[in-house]
Coordinates of C-alpha atoms and ligand atoms in Angstrom, one line a residue:
X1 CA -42.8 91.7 203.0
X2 CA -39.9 92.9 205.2
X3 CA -40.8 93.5 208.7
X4 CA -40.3 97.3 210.1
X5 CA -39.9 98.3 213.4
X6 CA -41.1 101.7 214.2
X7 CA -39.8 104.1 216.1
X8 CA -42.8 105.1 217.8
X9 CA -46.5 102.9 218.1
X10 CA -49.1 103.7 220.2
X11 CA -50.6 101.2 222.2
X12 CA -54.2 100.1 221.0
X13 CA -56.6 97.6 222.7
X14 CA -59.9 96.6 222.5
X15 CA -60.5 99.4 225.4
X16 CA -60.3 102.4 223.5
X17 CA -62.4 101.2 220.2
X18 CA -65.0 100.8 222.8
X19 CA -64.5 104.2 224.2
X20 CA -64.0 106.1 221.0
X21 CA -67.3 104.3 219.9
X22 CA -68.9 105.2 222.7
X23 CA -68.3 108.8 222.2
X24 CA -69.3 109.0 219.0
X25 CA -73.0 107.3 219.6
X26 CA -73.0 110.0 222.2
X27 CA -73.3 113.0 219.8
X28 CA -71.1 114.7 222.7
X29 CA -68.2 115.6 221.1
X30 CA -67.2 119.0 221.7
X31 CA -65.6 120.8 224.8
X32 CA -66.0 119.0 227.7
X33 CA -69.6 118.8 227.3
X34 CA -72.3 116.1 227.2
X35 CA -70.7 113.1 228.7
X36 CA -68.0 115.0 230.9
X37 CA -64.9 112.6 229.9
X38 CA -62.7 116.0 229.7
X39 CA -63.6 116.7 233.2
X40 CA -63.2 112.9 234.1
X41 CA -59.9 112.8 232.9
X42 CA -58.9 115.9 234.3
X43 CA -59.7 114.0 237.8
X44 CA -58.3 110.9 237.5
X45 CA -54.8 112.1 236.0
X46 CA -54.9 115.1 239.2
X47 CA -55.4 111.7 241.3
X48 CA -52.8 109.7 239.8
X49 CA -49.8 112.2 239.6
X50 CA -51.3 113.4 243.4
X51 CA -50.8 117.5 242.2
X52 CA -52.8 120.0 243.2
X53 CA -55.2 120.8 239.9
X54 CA -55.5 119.7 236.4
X55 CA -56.4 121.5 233.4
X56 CA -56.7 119.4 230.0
X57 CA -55.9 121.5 227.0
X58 CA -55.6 120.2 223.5
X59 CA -51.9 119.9 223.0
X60 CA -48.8 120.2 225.0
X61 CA -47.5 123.3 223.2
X62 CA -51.2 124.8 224.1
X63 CA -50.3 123.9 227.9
X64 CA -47.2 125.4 227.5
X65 CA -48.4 128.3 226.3
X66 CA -51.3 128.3 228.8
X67 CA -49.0 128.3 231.6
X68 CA -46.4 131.0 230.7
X69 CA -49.5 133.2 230.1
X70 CA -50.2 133.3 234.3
X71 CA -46.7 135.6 233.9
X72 CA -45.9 139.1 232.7
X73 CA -43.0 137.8 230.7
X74 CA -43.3 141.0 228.1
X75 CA -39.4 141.8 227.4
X76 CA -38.8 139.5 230.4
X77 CA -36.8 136.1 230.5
X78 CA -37.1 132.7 230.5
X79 CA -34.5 130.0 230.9
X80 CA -34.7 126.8 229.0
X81 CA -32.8 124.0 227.7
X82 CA -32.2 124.2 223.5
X83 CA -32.2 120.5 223.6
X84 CA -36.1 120.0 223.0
X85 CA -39.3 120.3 221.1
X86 CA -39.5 124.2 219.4
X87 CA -42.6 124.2 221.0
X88 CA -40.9 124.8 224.4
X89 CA -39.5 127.7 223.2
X90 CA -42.1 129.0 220.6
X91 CA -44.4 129.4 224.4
X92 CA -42.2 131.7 225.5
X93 CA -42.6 133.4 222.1
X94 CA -46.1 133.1 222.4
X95 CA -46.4 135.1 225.6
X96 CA -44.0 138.0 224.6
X97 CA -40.9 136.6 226.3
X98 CA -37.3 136.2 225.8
X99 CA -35.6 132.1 225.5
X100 CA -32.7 131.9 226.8
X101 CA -31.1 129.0 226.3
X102 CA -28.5 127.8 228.4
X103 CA -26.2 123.9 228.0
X104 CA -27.3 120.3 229.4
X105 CA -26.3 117.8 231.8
X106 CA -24.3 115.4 229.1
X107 CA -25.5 112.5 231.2
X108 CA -29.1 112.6 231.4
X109 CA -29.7 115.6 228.7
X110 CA -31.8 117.9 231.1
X111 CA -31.0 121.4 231.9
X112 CA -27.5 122.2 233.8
X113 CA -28.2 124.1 237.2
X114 CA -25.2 125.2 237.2
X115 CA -25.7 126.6 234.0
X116 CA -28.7 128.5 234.9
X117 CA -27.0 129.8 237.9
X118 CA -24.8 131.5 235.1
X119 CA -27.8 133.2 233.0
X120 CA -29.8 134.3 235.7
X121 CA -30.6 138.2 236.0
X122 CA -32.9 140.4 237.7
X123 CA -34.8 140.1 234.3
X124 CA -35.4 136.6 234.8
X125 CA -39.0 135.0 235.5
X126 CA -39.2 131.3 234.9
X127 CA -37.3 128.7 234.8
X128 CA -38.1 126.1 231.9
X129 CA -36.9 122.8 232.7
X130 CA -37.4 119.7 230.4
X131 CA -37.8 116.5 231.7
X132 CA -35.7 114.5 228.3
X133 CA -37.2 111.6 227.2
X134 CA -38.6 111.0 230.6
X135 CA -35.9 111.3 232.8
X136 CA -36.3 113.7 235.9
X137 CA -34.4 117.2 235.5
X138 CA -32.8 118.1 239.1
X139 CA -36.0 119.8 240.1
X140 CA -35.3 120.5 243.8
X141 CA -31.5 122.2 243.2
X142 CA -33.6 124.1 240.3
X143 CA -36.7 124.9 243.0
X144 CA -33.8 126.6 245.0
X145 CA -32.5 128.9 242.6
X146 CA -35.9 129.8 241.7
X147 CA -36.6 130.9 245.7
X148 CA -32.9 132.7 245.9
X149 CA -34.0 134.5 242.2
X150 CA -37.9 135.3 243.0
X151 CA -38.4 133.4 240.1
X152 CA -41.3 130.6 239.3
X153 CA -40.8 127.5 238.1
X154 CA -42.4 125.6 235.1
X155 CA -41.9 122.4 233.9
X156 CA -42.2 121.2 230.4
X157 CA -43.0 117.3 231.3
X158 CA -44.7 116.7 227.6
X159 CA -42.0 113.2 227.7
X160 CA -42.7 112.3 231.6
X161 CA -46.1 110.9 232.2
X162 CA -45.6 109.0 235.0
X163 CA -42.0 109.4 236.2
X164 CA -40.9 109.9 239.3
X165 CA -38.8 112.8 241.2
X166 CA -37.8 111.7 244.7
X167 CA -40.6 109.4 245.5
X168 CA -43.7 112.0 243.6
X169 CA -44.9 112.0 240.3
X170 CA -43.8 114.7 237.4
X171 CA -46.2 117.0 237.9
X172 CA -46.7 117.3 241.6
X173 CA -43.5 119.1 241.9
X174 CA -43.6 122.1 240.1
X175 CA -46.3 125.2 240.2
X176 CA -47.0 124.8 236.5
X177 CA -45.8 121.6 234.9
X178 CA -47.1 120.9 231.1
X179 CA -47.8 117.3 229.9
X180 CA -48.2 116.3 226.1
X181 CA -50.9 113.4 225.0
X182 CA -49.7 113.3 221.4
X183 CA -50.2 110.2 219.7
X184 CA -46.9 108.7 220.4
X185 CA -46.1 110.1 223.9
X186 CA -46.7 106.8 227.1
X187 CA -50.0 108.4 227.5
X188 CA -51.6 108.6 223.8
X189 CA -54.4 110.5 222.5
X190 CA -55.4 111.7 219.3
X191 CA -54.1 114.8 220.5
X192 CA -53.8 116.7 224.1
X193 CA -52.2 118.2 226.5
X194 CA -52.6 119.3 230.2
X195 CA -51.4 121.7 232.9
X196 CA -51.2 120.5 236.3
X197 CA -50.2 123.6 239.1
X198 CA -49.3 123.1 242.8
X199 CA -48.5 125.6 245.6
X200 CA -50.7 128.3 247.7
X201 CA -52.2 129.8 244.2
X202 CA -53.1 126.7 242.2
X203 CA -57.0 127.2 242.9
X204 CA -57.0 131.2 241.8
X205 CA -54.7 130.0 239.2
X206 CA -56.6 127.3 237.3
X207 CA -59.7 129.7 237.9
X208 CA -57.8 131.6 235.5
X209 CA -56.4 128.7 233.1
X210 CA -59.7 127.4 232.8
X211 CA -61.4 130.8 231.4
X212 CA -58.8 131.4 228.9
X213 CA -58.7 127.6 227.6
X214 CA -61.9 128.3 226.4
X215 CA -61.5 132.2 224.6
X216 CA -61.8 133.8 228.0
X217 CA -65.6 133.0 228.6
X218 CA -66.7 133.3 232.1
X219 CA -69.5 133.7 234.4
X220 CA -72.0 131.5 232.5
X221 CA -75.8 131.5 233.4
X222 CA -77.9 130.0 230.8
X223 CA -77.1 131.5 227.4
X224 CA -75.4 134.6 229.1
X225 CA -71.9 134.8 229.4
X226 CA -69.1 137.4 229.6
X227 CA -65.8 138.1 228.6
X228 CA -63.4 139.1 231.2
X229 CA -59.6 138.1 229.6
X230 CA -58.2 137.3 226.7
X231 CA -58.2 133.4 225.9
X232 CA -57.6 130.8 223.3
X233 CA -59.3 127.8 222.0
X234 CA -57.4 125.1 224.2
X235 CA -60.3 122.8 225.0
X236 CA -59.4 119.1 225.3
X237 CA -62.0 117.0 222.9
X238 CA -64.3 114.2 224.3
X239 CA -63.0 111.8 222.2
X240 CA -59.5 112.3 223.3
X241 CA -60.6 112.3 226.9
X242 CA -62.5 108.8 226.3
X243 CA -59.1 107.3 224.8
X244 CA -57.2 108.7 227.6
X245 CA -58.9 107.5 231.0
X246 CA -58.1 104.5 229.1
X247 CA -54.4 104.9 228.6
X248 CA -54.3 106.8 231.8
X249 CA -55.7 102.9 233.8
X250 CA -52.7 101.2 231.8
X251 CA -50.0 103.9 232.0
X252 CA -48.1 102.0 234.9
X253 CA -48.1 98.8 233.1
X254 CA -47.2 100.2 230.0
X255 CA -44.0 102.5 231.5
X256 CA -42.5 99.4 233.1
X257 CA -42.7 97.5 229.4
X258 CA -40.6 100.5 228.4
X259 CA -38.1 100.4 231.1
X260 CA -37.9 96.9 230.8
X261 CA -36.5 97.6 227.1
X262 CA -34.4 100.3 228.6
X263 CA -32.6 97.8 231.3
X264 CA -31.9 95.9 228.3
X265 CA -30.1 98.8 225.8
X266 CA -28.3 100.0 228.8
X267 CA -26.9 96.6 229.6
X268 CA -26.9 95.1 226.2
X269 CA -25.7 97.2 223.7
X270 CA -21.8 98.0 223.1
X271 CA -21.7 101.8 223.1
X272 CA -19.9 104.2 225.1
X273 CA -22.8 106.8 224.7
X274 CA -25.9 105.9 225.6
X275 CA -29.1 106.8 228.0
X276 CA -28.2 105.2 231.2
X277 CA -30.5 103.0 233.2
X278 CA -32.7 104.9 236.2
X279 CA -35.9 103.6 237.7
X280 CA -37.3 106.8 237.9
X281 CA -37.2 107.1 234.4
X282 CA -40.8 106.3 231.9
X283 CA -38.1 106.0 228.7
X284 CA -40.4 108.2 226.5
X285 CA -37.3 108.1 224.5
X286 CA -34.3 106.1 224.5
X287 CA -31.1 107.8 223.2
X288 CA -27.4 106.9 222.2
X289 CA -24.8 109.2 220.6
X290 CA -23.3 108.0 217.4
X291 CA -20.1 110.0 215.4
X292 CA -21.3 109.0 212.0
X293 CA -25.0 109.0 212.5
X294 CA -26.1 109.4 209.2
X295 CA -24.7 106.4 207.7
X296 CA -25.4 104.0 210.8
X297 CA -29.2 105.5 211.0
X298 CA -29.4 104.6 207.1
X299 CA -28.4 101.0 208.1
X300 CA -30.6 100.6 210.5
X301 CA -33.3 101.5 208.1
X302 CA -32.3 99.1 205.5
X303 CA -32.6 96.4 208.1
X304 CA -36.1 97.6 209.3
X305 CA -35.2 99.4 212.0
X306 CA -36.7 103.0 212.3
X307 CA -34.4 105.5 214.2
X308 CA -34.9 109.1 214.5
X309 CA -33.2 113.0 215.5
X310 CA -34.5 114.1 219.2
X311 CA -33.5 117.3 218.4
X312 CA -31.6 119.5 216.4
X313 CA -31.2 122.6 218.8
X314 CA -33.7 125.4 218.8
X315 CA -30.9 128.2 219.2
X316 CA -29.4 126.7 215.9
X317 CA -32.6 126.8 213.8
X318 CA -33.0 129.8 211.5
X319 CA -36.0 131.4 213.8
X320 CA -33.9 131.5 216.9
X321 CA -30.6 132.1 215.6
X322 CA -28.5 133.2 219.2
X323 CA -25.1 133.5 219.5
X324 CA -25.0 131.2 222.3
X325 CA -22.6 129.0 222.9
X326 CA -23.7 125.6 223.9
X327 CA -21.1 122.9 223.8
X328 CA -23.0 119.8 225.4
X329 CA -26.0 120.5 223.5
X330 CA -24.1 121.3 220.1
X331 CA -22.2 118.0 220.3
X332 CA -24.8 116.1 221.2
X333 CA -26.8 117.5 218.5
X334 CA -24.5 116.5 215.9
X335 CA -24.7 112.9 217.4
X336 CA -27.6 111.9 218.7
X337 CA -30.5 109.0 217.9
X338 CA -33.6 107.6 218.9
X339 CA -34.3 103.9 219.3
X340 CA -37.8 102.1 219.1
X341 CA -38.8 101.9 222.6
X342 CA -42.5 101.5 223.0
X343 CA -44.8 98.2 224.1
X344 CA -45.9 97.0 220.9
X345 CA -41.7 95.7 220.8
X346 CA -41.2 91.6 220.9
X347 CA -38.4 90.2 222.9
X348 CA -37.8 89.0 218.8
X349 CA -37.7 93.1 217.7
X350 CA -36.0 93.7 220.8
X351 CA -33.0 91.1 220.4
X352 CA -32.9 92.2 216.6
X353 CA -32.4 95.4 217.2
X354 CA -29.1 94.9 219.9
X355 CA -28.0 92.5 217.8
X356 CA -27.8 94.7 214.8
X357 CA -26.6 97.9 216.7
X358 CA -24.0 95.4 218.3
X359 CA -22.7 94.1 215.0
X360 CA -22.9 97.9 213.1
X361 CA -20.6 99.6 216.7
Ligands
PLP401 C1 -40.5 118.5 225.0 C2 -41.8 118.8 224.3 N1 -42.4 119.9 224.6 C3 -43.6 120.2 224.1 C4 -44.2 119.4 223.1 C5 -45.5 119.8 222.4 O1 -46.5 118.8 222.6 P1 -47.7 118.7 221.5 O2 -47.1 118.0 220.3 O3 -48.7 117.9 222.2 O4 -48.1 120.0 221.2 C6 -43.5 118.2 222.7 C7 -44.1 117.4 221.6 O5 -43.6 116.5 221.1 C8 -42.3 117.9 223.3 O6 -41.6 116.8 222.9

C-alpha cells in the first residue's frame, strides 16, 4: 500500500493513553471537577507562557468569543486580518460587533500596521491580530496604536503555542490573547481552547471569564448558586486537560522538530514564495505560494503527499461579503498551500517531499 503523508498528525505517546485512561477510571469527567486536571492545566500553561491568568475553555473559537465579550462591541469595530480561520471573525459576530478587515504583511502573512493605521476610527475597540501559522504579528508597533487609539488589544494565537515575541511567550503580551488545542494545533487535545489576559485588570477580568465559561454561575455554597451574567457552556473537559499537561511537558521538544523541518523548506526547496525561516516561529503551518496550485496540489496528492488551503479569505465568503479591497490577501489567497509539517515526519518523508516539490517547480 502506497505510503501517505499527511498534512497534519498529532503526536501520540504512551503518555497520554495513560492519562486518558486514567481519567476515565476516575469517573471525573465533567467540568473541571473530580480530579482538577482543567485547573491543573490552566496552571502549568499560565507558568509556561509566564502571562498573567489562564482560563481553559473548550475551543479556540469559544476563547475568542470569551474574550471579545469583556467589550461593549454592540455596532462597534474590530480590526482583523481576513487571512484566517472564520472563527476569528464569526467572535466578533458573536459579540454584536463589526469585522473589519484590513491587508497583510506579504512576508510573514500577519496583519499590516500600517494598514490598521488606515481603518482606524473613533468607532474602533479592538485590535484582532493573528499570529499565522505561528509566526509573531508586530505586536509592540500594534500595542502603540492601540494606546494612541484607546483601543484594547486581543490576540488570536490559536497557531502560536509556544512562540516567541521579543524574548516572551505568545500570550504574555497581549491583555486577552486566545489559544486553540484542536487536534492538530503543536499543543493537541481532543478539543480546547484557552484565554490567557495580562495588564492591571486581568484578576477582575478572569473573575468575570470564569463565571460566564460556565453559563454565568456564581457565588456557589453547597447546592446554592446564583446567576449574575449571561454565560455560555465553555468549560474545558477533564479528559482534554489530562492529554494536555501532557503535550504541554513536550511542547518545546516538539516545536523545535517543527522548525527543524522549517530550516529545511526555507533552505531547500526551489521557490520564490515561501514562509521564510525565523526562530521565533513554532511552524504551526508551513506555507508557499504556487500560480497553478490546483494542478501542483493534485500532484502532490498522487504521490502521497497531502497539501492543503490556509485560507480562502473571510471577506470573500458569501457570509461576509465586504467590498474591501485587499490585494496581499486576495493574491495570496489565490495562491497559497500548506505543507506537512508536524513531528511524526522522517528525514525519509521529509527528503521526499523537497525532492518532489523540487522536481514539480
Ligand atoms: C486562526 C484560528 N483562530 C481560531 C481558530 C478556532 O479554534 P478551534 O478550532 O479550537 O475552535 C482556529 C482553528 O483552527 C484558527 O486557526
Amino acid at each position: 500500500m502506497k505510503k501517505i503523508i499527511k498534512l497534519f498528525d498529532p503526536h501520540v505517546g504512551s503518555e497520554e493513553e495513560k492519562a486518558i485512561k486514567k481519567t476515565l477510571k476516575s469517573h471525573f469527567w465533567a467540568s473541571g471537577s473530580g480530579t482538577g486536571q482543567v485547573e491543573e492545566f490552566e496552571k502549568k500553561f499560565k507558568n509556561y507562557i509566564n502571562s498573567g491568568s489562564c482560563i481553559a475553555v473548550n475551543s479556540g473559537t469559544s476563547a475568542l468569543h470569551l474574550a471579545l465579550s469583556l467589550f461593549p462591541l454592540k455596532n462597534r469595530k474590530v480590526i482583523l486580518p481576513s487571512l484566517s480561520f472564520v472563527s476569528t471573525a464569526h467572535a466578533v459576530l458573536y459579540n454584536g460587533g463589526k469585522p473589519i478587515f484590513v491587508d497583510v504583511e506579504p512576508d510573514t502573512l500577519c496583519i499590516n500596521p500600517e494598514e490598521i493605521q488606515k481603518k482606524i476610527t473613533s468607532n474602533t475597540d479592538v485590535i484582532l491580530p493573528v499570529h499565522f501559522g505561528g509566526m509573531p504579528a508586530k505586536i509592540s508597533e500594534i500595542k502603540e496604536i492601540c494606546n494612541a487609539n484607546n483601543c484594547n488589544l486581543v490576540e488570536d494565537a490559536a497557531h502560536a503555542a509556544g512562540s516567541l515575541y521579543k524574548n516572551r511567550k505568545i500570550g504574555s503580551h497581549g491583555m486577552a490573547v486566545c489559544f486553540s488545542f484542536h487536534p492538530v494545533k503543536n499543543l493537541g487535545m481532543p478539543t480546547g481552547g484557552l484565554v490567557s489576559l495580562n495588564g492591571p485588570e486581568h484578576k477582575k477580568n478572569a473573575k468575570l471569564l470564569k463565571i460566564k465559561r460556565w453559563c454565568g454561575i456564581s457565588n456557589r455554597r453547597g447546592v446554592d448558586y446564583d446567576i449574575t451574567d449571561l454565560g455560555w457552556n465553555f468549560y474545558m473537559n477533564e479528559f482534554s486537560a489530562s492529554i494536555g499537561l501532557v503535550q504541554l511537558s513536550k511542547l518545546d521538544k516538539l516545536n523545535k522538530k517543527r522548525k527543524k523541518i522549517a530550516k529545511r523548506y526555507s533552505k531547500e526547496l526551489c521557490l520564490e514564495n515561501k514562509m521564510k525561516f525565523d526562530n521565533d516561529c513554532n511552524y504551526h503551518l508551513y506555507w508557499i505560494r504556487i500560480k497553478n496550485r490546483m494542478n501542483f496540489m493534485k500532484e502532490l496528492k498522487r504521490l502521497g503527499i497531502e497539501t492543503g488551503i490556509h485560507y480562502k479569505p473571510i471577506h470573500q465568503m458569501t457570509y461576509y461579503k465586504q467590498n474591501s479591497k485587499l490585494p496581499i490577501t486576495e493574491t495570496i489567497g489565490k495562491e497559497i498551500v500548506s505543507l506537512p509539517i508536524h513531528p511524526n515526519l522522517t528525514n525519509d518523508d521529509i527528503d521526499f517531499i523537497i525532492k518532489s516539490i523540487n522536481k514539480l517547480s
